[in-house]
Coordinates of C-alpha atoms and ligand atoms in Angstrom, one line a residue:
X1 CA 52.9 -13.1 -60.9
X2 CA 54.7 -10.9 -63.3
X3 CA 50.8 -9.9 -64.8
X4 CA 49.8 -8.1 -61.7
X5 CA 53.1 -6.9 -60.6
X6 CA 52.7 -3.7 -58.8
X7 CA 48.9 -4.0 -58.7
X8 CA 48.3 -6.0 -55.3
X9 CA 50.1 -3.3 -53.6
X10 CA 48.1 -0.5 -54.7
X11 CA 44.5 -2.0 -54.4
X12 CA 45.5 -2.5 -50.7
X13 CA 46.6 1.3 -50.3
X14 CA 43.1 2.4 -51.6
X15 CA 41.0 0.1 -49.9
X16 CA 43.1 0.8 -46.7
X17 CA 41.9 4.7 -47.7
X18 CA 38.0 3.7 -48.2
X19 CA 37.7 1.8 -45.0
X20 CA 39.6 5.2 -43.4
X21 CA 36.5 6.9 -44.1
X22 CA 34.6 5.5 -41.5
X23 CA 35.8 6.8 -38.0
X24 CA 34.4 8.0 -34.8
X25 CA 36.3 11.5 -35.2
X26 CA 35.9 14.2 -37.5
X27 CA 38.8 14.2 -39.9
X28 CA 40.8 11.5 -37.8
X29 CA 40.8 7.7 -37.8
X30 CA 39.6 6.3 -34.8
X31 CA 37.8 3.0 -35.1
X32 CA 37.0 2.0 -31.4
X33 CA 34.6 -1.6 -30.8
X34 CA 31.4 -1.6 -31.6
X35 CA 30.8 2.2 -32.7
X36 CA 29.0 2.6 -35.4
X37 CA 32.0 3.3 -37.7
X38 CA 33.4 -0.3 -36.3
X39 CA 30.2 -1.7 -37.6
X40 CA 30.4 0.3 -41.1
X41 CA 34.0 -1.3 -41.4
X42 CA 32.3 -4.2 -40.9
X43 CA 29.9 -4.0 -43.6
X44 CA 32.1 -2.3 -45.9
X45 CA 34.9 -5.4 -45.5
X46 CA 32.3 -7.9 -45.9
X47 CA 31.0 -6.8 -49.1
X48 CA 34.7 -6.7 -50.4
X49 CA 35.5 -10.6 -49.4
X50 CA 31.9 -11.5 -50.9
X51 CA 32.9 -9.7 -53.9
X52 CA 36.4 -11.5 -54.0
X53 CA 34.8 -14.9 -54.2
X54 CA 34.6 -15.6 -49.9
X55 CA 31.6 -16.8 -47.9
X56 CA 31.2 -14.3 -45.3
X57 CA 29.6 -14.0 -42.4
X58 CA 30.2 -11.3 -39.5
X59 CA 30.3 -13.4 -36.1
X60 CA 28.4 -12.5 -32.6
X61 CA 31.6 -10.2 -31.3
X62 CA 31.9 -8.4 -35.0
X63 CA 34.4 -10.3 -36.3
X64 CA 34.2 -10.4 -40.3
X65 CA 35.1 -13.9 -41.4
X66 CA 35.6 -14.7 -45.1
X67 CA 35.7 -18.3 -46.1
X68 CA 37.3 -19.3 -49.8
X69 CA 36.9 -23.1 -49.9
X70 CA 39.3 -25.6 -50.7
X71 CA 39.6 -27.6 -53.9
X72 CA 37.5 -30.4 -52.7
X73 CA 35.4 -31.0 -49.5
X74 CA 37.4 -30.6 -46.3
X75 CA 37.5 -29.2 -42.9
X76 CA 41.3 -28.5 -43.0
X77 CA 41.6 -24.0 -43.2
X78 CA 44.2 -21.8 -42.9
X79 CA 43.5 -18.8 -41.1
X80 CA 44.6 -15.4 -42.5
X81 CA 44.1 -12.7 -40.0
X82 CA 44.1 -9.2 -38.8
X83 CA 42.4 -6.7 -36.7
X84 CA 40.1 -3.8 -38.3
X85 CA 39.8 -1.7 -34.7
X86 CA 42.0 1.2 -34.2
X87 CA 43.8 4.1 -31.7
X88 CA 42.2 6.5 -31.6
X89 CA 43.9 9.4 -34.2
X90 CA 45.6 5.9 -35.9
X91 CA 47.5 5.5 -38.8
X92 CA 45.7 3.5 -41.6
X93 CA 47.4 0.3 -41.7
X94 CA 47.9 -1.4 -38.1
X95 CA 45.5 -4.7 -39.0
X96 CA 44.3 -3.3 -42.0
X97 CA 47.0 -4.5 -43.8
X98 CA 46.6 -7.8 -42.9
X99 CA 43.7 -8.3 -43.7
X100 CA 43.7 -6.1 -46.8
X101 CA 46.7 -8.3 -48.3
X102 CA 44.4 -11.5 -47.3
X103 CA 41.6 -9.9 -49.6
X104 CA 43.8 -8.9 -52.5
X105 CA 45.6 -12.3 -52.4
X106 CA 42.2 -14.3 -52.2
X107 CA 40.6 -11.9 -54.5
X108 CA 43.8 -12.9 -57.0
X109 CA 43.1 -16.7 -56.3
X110 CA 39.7 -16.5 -57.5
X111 CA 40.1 -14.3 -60.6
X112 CA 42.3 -16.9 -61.2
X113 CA 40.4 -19.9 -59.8
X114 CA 43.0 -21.4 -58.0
X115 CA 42.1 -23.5 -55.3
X116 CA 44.2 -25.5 -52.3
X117 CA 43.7 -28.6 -51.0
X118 CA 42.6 -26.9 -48.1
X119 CA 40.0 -23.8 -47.3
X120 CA 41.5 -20.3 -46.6
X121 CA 39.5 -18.2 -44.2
X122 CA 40.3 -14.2 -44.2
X123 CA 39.2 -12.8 -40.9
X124 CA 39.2 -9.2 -40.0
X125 CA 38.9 -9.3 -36.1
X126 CA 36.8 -6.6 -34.4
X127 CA 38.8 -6.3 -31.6
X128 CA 42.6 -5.9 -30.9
X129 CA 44.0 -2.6 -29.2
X130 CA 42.1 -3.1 -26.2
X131 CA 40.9 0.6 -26.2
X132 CA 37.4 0.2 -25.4
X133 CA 37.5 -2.1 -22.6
X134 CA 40.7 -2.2 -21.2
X135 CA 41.1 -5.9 -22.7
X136 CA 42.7 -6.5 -26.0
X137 CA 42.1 -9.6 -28.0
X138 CA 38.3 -10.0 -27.9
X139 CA 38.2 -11.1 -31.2
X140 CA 41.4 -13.6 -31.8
X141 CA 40.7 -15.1 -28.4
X142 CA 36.9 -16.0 -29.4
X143 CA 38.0 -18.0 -32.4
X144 CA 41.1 -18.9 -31.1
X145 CA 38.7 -20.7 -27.8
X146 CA 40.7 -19.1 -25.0
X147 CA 37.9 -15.7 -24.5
X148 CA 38.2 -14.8 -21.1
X149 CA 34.3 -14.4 -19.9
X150 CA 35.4 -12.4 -16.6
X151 CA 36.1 -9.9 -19.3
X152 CA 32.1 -9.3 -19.9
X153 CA 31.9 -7.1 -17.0
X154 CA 34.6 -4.7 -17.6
X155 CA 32.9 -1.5 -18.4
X156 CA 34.0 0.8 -21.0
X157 CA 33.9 5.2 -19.6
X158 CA 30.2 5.5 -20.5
X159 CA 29.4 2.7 -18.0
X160 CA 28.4 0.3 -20.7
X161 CA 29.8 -3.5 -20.1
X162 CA 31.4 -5.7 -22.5
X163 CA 28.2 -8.0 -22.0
X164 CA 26.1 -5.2 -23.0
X165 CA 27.8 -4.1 -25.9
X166 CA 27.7 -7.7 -27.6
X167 CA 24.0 -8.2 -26.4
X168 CA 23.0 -4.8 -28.1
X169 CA 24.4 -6.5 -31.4
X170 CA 21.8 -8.9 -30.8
X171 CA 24.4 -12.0 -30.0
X172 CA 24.2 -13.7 -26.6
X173 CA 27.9 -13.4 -24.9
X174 CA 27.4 -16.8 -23.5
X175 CA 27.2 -18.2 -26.9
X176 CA 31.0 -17.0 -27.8
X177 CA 32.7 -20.0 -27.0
X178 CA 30.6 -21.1 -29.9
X179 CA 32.6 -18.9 -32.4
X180 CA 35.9 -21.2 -31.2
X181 CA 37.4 -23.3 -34.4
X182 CA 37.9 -27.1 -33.7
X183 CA 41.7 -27.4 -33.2
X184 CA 41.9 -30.5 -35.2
X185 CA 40.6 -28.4 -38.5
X186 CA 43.6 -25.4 -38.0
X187 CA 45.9 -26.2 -40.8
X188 CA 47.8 -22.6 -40.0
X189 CA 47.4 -19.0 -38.8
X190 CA 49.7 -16.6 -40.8
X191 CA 49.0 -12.5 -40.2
X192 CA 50.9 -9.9 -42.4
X193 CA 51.4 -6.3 -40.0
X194 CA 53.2 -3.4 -40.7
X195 CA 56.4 -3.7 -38.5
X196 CA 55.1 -0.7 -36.5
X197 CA 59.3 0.2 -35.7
X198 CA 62.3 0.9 -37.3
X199 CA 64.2 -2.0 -37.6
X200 CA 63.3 -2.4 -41.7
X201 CA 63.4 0.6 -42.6
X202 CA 67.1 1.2 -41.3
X203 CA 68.2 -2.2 -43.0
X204 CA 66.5 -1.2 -45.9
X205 CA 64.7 -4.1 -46.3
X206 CA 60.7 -4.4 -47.2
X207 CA 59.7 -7.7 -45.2
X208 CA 60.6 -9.4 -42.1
X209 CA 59.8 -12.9 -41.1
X210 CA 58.6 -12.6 -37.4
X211 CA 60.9 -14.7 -34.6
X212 CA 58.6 -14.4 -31.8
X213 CA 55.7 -12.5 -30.2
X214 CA 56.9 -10.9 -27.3
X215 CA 54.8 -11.3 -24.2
X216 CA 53.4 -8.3 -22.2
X217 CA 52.5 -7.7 -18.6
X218 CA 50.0 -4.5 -18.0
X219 CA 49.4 -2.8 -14.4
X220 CA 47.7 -0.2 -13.0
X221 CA 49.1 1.7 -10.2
X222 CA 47.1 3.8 -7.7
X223 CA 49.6 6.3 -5.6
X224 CA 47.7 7.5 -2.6
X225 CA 49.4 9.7 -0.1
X226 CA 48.3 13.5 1.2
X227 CA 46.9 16.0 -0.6
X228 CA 47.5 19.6 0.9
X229 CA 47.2 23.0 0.4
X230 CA 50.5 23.8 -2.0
X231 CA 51.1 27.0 -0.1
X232 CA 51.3 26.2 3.2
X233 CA 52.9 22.4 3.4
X234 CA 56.2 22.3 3.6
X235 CA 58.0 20.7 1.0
X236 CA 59.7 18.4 3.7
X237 CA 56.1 17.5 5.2
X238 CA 54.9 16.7 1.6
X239 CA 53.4 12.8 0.9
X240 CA 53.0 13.7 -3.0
X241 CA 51.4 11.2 -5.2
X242 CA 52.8 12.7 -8.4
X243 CA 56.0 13.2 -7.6
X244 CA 56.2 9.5 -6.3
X245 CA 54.9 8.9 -9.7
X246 CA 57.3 10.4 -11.0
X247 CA 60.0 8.3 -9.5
X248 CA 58.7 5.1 -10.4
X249 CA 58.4 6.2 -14.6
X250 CA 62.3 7.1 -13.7
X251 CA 62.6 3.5 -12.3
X252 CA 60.8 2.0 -15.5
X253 CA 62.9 3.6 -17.7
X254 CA 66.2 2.9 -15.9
X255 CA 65.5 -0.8 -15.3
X256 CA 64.6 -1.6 -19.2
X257 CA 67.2 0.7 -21.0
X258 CA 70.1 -1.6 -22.2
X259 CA 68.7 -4.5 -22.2
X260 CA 68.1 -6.7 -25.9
X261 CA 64.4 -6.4 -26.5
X262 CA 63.3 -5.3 -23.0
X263 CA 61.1 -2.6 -23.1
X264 CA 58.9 -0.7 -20.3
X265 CA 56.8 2.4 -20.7
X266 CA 54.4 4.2 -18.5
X267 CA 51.8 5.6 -21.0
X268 CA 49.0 6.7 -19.3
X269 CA 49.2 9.0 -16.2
X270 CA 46.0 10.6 -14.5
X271 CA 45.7 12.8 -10.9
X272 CA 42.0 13.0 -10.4
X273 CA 41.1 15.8 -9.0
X274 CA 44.4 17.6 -9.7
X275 CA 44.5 21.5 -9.4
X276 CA 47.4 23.9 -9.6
X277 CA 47.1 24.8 -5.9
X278 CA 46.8 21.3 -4.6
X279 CA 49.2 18.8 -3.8
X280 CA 48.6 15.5 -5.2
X281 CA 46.7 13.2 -2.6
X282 CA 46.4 10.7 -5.5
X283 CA 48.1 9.3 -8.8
X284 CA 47.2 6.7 -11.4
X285 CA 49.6 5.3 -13.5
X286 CA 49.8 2.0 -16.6
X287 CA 52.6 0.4 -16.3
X288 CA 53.5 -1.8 -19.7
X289 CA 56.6 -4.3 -19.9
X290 CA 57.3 -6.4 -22.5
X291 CA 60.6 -8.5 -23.7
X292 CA 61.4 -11.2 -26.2
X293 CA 61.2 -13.6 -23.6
X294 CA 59.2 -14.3 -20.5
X295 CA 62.3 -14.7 -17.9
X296 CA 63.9 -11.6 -19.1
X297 CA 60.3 -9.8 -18.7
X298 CA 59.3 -11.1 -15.3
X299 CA 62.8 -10.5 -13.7
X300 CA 62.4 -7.1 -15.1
X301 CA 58.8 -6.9 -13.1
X302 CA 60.4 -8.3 -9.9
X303 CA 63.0 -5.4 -9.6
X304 CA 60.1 -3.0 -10.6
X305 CA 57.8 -3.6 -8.4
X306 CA 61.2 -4.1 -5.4
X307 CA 62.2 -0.1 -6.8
X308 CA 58.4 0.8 -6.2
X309 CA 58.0 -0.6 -2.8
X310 CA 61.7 1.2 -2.0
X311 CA 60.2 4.8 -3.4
X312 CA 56.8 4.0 -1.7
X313 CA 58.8 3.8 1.5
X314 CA 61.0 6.3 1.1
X315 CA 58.3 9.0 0.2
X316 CA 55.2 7.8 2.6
X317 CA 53.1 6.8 0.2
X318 CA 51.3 3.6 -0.8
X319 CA 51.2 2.1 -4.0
X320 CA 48.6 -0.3 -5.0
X321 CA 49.2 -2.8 -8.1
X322 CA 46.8 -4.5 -10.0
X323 CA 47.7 -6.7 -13.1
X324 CA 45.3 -5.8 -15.8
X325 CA 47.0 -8.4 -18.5
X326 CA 49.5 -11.5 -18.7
X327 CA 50.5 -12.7 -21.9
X328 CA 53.5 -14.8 -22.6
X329 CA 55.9 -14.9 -25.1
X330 CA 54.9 -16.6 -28.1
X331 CA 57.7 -18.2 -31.1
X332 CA 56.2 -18.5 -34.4
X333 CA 56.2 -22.1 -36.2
X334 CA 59.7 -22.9 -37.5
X335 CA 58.2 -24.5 -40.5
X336 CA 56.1 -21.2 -40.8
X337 CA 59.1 -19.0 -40.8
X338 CA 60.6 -21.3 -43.3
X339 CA 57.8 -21.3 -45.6
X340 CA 57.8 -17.3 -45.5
X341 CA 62.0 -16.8 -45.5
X342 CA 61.8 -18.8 -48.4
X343 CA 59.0 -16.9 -50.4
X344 CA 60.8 -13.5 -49.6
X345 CA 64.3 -15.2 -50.8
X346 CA 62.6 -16.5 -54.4
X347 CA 61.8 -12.1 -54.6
X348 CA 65.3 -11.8 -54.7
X349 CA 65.4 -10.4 -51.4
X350 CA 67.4 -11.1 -48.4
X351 CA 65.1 -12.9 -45.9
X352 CA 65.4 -11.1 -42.0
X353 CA 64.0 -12.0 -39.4
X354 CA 63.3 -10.6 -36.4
X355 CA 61.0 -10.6 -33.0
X356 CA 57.7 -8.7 -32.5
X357 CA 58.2 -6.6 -29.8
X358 CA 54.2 -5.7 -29.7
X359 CA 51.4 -8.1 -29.8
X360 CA 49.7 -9.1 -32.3
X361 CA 46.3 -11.3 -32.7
X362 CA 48.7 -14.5 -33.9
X363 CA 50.1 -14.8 -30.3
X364 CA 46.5 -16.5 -29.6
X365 CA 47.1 -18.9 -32.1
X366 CA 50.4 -19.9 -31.2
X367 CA 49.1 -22.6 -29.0
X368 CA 47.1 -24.2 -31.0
X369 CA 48.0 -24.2 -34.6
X370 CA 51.6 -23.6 -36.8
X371 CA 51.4 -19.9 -36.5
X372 CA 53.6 -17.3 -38.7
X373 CA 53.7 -13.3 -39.1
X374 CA 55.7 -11.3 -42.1
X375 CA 56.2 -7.8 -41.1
X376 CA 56.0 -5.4 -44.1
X377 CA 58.2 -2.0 -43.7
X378 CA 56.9 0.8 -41.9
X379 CA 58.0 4.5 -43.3
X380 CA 58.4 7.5 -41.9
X381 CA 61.0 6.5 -39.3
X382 CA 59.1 3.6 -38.3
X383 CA 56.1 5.3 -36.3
X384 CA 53.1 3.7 -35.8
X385 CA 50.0 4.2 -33.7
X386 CA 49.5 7.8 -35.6
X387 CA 48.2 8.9 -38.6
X388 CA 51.7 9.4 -39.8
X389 CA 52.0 5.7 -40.6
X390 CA 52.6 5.0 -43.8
X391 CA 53.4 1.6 -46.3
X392 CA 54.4 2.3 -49.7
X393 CA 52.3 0.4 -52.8
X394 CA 55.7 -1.4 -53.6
X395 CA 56.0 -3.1 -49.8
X396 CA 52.8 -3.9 -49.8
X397 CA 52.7 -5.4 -53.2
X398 CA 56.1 -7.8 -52.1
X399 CA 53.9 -8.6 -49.3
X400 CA 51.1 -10.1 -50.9
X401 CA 53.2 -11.5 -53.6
X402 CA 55.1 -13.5 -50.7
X403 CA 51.6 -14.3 -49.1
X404 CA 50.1 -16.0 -52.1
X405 CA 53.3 -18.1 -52.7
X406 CA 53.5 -19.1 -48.8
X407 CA 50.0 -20.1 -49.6
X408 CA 50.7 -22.0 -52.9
X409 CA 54.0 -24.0 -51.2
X410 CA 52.2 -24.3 -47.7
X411 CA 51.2 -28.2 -47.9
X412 CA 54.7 -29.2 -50.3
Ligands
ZN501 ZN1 47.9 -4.2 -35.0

C-alpha cells in the first residue's frame, strides 16, 4: 500500500467536492430524493464506478449499484454501501464517504487487477435521511427485501406520493421487491461513515470499529387545546398548546440526560396558524429517542409518554401520538468487527470501538448478512448534518487503506 499512501484519501475529498456541485440550493448542499440534482449524483457516481472497472446499473428507486466481479464465476458478493441523499444545507461527507472510499478502494483493486473469490458490489443508496417523505431507508430496505410498501402513499409537501415519484422515473413501485438480493448470495455488508460526533476526535483517534446500531423510535405529537385572544384570556383560564409543548421538550430532555447512550431530542416544532396576538389552540411536535439498546430505549418511551399524559392533564390539553418509525437496535457481526479492529491494529493504530448512536443504512442488513461499520473521524468538534463537516485526506486515506485490507483478509 506504501505506493499510494496518502493518495486514496485525497481522491475521496475531491470527488466528495464534485458530486457537491449538484444541489437543490444555491450555494448550499442539499441533495433531497429524486430532484434533479439526486439524479445528477446519480449519473455523475455511475460514470465514476464504470470508470473504476464496475458494472453499473442505477435500480428503479435510484439506487447506483456498481458490481466488480469476483475472480471466478460466483454468486457470493459483499456489499459495500452508503447513501448519496442529503439535509438539506449538509455537510459533504454523511454517505458520501462511504461510498466514495468503496470507489477509490475498487478503483485501486482494478488498477491493480486484483480480484476475490467473491464479487464486491459498491452501492450508493438514493435514499437515507428520510427528508422527502418522512421515511428513511428507501433504498437499503429495497435491496435489503424488508421495503415497507405502506410507505408509497406517504406524500412529500408538494402533494406528490412516494408511488408517484418512482413511477415518474419510469420504474413500477410494485416491482421493488424485485431489487431484493437473494439472502443466500450476501457474503457481507460493511459501510465506512463519518462518526458524525465527537467521541474520535476527543480520543484522538482516526477510525472506530462500530459496536452496535442504536435503534430509534420517531413520533409526532399534535397539542390541541384553546386558542384565544392573548389580551383578554387570563393567564389562569389559558389551555396553551405551546406552552404544553414546551413542557414535554423539558420532559425529553430530563428523562434522557444521564443516561449511557440514551438520547431524546425534539427537533421539529410547528404552531400552524400562530400569530403574536393569538394564543396557541394548536402545537406539532417530533419526538426522536434512541439508545444503544432497545430496553433502555422503550423504558425511556414509557415514562415519556406517562410525563406527557401527566402535563396533558395538568394543563387541559390533549396530546395525540402517532409513531412515525420503529427501528431496533442492531450489533454488528463479531467476526466483522474483528476483521476491521484488526486492519486498523496492522496501521499501527489503536483499534476503538464504539456504538452508533444514529442509524445508518447497515442496520437493514444486520438481519440478514454479517454486517460491519468503521467510523472515520469527524473534525470540527464533531458536528455533522452541516456544512461545517469536515474529514481530513489523512482519515480518509487510513479508512480506505483499512477497507481494502478488510476486503483482502475477509474470506481467511
Ligand atoms: Zn449518513
Amino acid at each position: 500500500m506504501s505506493a499510494t499512501s496518502g493518495m486514496l484519501g485525497a481522491r475521496i475529498l475531491e470527488l466528495a467536492d464534485r458530486l457537491a456541485a449538484h444541489s437543490d440550493l444555491p450555494g448550499a448542499l442539499s441533495c433531497t430524493y429524486l430532484t434533479p440534482a439526486h439524479r445528477a449524483s446519480a449519473k455523475e457516481l455511475a460514470q465514476w464506478m464504470q470508470a473504476a472497472g464496475m458494472a453499473v446499473s442505477i435500480d428503479g428507486v435510484g439506487n447506483v449499484v456498481g458490481r466488480y466481479t469476483a475472480a471466478q464465476a460466483t454468486n457470493r458478493t459483499v456489499i459495500i454501501g452508503s447513501h448519496y441523499d442529503t439535509v438539506v444545507d449538509a455537510g459533504k461527507y454523511d454517505g458520501r464517504l462511504g461510498i466514495l472510499t468503496g470507489l477509490v478502494v475498487i478503483d485501486h483493486l482494478n488498477r491493480t487487477g486484483r480480484r476475490f473469490p467473491f464479487a464486491v458490489e459498491l452501492i450508493g443508496f438514493a435514499e437515507e435521511e428520510g427528508l422527502r417523505f418522512s421515511a428513511s431507508y428507501i433504498g437499503s430496505t429495497a435491496v435489503a427485501g424488508s421495503f415497507d410498501r405502506g410507505l408509497l402513499a406517504r406524500r412529500d409537501r408538494d402533494g406528490v406520493s412516494l408511488a408517484e415519484a418512482i413511477s415518474a422515473t419510469g420504474f413500477d413501485p410494485a416491482d421493488i421487491p424485485k431489487l431484493a438480493r437473494a439472502r443466500q448470495d450476501l457474503a457481507g455488508y460493511l459501510e465506512v461513515h463519518i462518526e458524525q460526533g465527537p467521541v474520535l476526535l476527543q480520543e484522538g483517534l482516526p477510525l472506530g470499529v462500530v459496536t452496535a446500531i442504536a435503534g430509534n423510535c420517531r413520533y409526532w405529537l399534535t397539542v390541541s387545546g384553546q386558542a384565544g385572544h392573548a389580551g383578554t384570556v387570563p393567564m389562569g383560564f389559558r389551555r396553551d398548546a405551546v406552552a404544553a409543548a414546551a413542557d414535554i421538550v423539558l420532559a425529553v430532555e430530563h428523562r434522557c440526560s444521564n443516561v449511557p447512550t440514551l438520547v431524546g431530542t425534539v427537533g421539529r416544532i410547528e404552531v400552524p396558524g400562530g400569530a403574536t396576538n393569538v394564543i396557541p389552540g394548536r402545537c406539532e411536535l417530533s419526538l426522536d429517542i434512541r439508545a444503544g439498546d432497545d430496553v433502555t430505549r422503550d423504558a425511556a418511551i414509557a415514562d415519556v409518554r406517562a410525563e406527557i399524559d401527566a402535563i396533558a392533564q395538568r394543563r387541559g390539553v390533549t396530546v395525540e401520538i402517532k409513531e412515525i418509525q420503529r427501528m431496533g437496535a442492531v450489533a454488528c457481526s463479531a467476526r466483522v468487527q474483528t476483521l476491521f479492529a484488526d486492519a486498523i491494529a496492522r496501521t499501527g493504530i489503536t483499534p476503538r470501538f464504539l456504538p452508533s448512536g444514529a442509524g445508518h443504512d447497515a442496520v437493514n442488513f444486520g438481519g440478514i448478512t454479517d454486517t460491519g461499520m468503521l467510523f472515520v473521524r469527524c473534525g470540527n468538534g464533531g458536528v455533522s448534518h452541516s456544512p461545517r463537516e469536515i474529514v481530513t485526506a489523512e482519515d480518509a486515506d487510513l479508512g480506505a487503506r483499512v477497507l481494502l485490507d478488510v476486503l483482502q483478509h475477509y474470506e481467511e
